[in-house]
Amino acid sequence: MSAVKDPNLNDKNWTVKVRNRAVGALPPDKLLPDGVPAYVSSWIYVFGVLTLAALVVIIGSGTILALKGPGWWHFTGIGHFFNSIHLWSVELFFFVMVVHLWGKYWMAAWRGGRAGTWITGAVTFLVAVPCALTGYVSQQNFDAQWISTQAKDAMNSIGIGSFFNLTNFGQMYSWHIYLLPMAVVGLVGAHVLLVRKHGVVPPFELPSARAADAAGDGGDVVHNEAPLPEAGASATTTEGAPS
Amino acid sequence: MAAIFNLNHPAHTVHWHFFTMSVSNLVVIILTLIVFALAIAIPFPRHKATGSSATESSS
């Protein structure tokens, strides 16, 4: 069976509008590229995808912990193992995310129309902090008791203690396994799509190369840093380099 | 199985005027700075281009 397309319907049909806008912003070869810009061949560019990898492990191990429950993660060997996997993947997530954040801050990654990419990344970091905090207070042990009773004073001091009660396990657990992870995953998804749309930010051009460009003479200057392309513009790629 | 580090004691802390921080947090921060510096300083391994896909733009 084939669909009958009415050309007069296209400009009124909202699904067509959304589809055209989505494909226009992110055509398939941009959404799933088979290469990355040459300047991405640097270890500092690896930490974004390391953060994503850590997030996948966090979600996977957290799903298993949620299915099995506190009795399993506290009192069985395999439960301890998955509990540790979940904890250490979170530690790694924050570690590599901070390195990613520093790298992007010092290369001013909001350049070239990439403000949205920067903002979604920064907000993800801010949302991930309470996501981790609610995890620490959901452990169901003395550690969780200590952290929740200490942290509740911070919440009370800013006037949100009655809405965000750290000593309420049910509330904290809901925030931890549903609301905040949804926000983190949604923001990360938007962040990655914006990276695909606008491209990976290039490093700053060296002053010597900039001076040579201004003089109109490339000469013997080695341009080892790329000029700033427009958002979404193409660049020479190196297959297999990190994104 | 014994832990690699004995954690059965209150955290060690560093004090400097108003600044107080656990040694473990300080170690993580210093380690993050070291990894950040190494990520910039260490050259990324490159492989020679093979075929046209290595030089073509994808986006």
mmCIF file of C-alpha atoms in Angstrom, chain A residues 29-30 33-36 38 40-44 46-47 95 98-99 102-104 106 196 232-242, chain B residues 25 27-47 49-59:
data_model
loop_
_atom_site.group_PDB
_atom_site.id
_atom_site.type_symbol
_atom_site.label_atom_id
_atom_site.label_comp_id
_atom_site.label_asym_id
_atom_site.label_seq_id
_atom_site.Cartn_x
_atom_site.Cartn_y
_atom_site.Cartn_z
ATOM 1 C CA ASP A 29 25.007 12.413 6.657
ATOM 2 C CA LYS A 30 25.282 15.108 9.323
ATOM 3 C CA PRO A 33 28.782 11.209 9.859
ATOM 4 C CA ASP A 34 31.518 8.802 8.817
ATOM 5 C CA GLY A 35 34.328 11.207 9.590
ATOM 6 C CA VAL A 36 35.262 14.074 11.879
ATOM 7 C CA ALA A 38 41.065 16.816 11.341
ATOM 8 C CA VAL A 40 39.564 16.615 16.488
ATOM 9 C CA SER A 41 42.688 14.419 16.548
ATOM 10 C CA SER A 42 43.568 15.445 20.088
ATOM 11 C CA TRP A 43 43.064 13.698 23.422
ATOM 12 C CA ILE A 44 41.158 16.678 24.798
ATOM 13 C CA VAL A 46 38.007 12.386 23.604
ATOM 14 C CA PHE A 47 36.475 13.360 26.935
ATOM 15 C CA PHE A 95 35.817 13.113 36.352
ATOM 16 C CA VAL A 98 34.951 18.039 34.324
ATOM 17 C CA VAL A 99 37.942 17.548 31.990
ATOM 18 C CA TRP A 102 37.559 22.610 31.197
ATOM 19 C CA GLY A 103 38.655 21.776 27.661
ATOM 20 C CA LYS A 104 35.561 23.368 26.141
ATOM 21 C CA TRP A 106 39.346 27.205 27.489
ATOM 22 C CA ARG A 196 25.995 17.192 15.164
ATOM 23 C CA GLY A 232 27.456 23.257 10.389
ATOM 24 C CA ALA A 233 30.114 23.914 7.786
ATOM 25 C CA SER A 234 32.227 21.041 6.579
ATOM 26 C CA ALA A 235 35.899 20.520 7.229
ATOM 27 C CA THR A 236 38.578 18.079 6.230
ATOM 28 C CA THR A 237 38.035 14.893 8.108
ATOM 29 C CA THR A 238 40.092 12.125 9.536
ATOM 30 C CA GLU A 239 38.279 8.853 9.681
ATOM 31 C CA GLY A 240 38.339 7.127 13.017
ATOM 32 C CA ALA A 241 39.241 10.146 15.113
ATOM 33 C CA PRO A 242 37.207 10.751 18.256
ATOM 34 C CA ASN B 25 38.753 15.226 47.346
ATOM 35 C CA VAL B 27 43.659 14.029 45.392
ATOM 36 C CA VAL B 28 40.815 13.787 42.849
ATOM 37 C CA ILE B 29 41.093 17.493 41.982
ATOM 38 C CA ILE B 30 44.870 17.261 41.505
ATOM 39 C CA LEU B 31 44.427 14.099 39.432
ATOM 40 C CA THR B 32 41.850 15.886 37.245
ATOM 41 C CA LEU B 33 44.279 18.751 36.638
ATOM 42 C CA ILE B 34 47.038 16.274 35.706
ATOM 43 C CA VAL B 35 44.773 14.400 33.274
ATOM 44 C CA PHE B 36 43.639 17.719 31.736
ATOM 45 C CA ALA B 37 47.259 18.785 31.196
ATOM 46 C CA LEU B 38 48.194 15.399 29.741
ATOM 47 C CA ALA B 39 45.171 15.448 27.394
ATOM 48 C CA ILE B 40 46.497 18.681 25.901
ATOM 49 C CA ALA B 41 50.190 17.798 25.942
ATOM 50 C CA ILE B 42 50.241 14.197 24.707
ATOM 51 C CA PRO B 43 50.009 13.933 20.907
ATOM 52 C CA PHE B 44 47.109 11.942 19.555
ATOM 53 C CA PRO B 45 48.153 8.832 17.590
ATOM 54 C CA ARG B 46 47.624 9.341 13.875
ATOM 55 C CA HIS B 47 47.352 6.801 11.130
ATOM 56 C CA ALA B 49 45.082 8.069 5.290
ATOM 57 C CA THR B 50 43.923 5.149 3.213
ATOM 58 C CA GLY B 51 41.473 5.721 0.392
ATOM 59 C CA SER B 52 39.366 8.744 -0.312
ATOM 60 C CA SER B 53 37.268 8.601 2.850
ATOM 61 C CA ALA B 54 40.120 9.962 4.953
ATOM 62 C CA THR B 55 40.131 13.312 3.225
ATOM 63 C CA GLU B 56 36.527 13.761 2.281
ATOM 64 C CA SER B 57 34.181 15.835 4.296
ATOM 65 C CA SER B 58 31.165 14.130 5.724
ATOM 66 C CA SER B 59 29.087 17.064 6.824
#
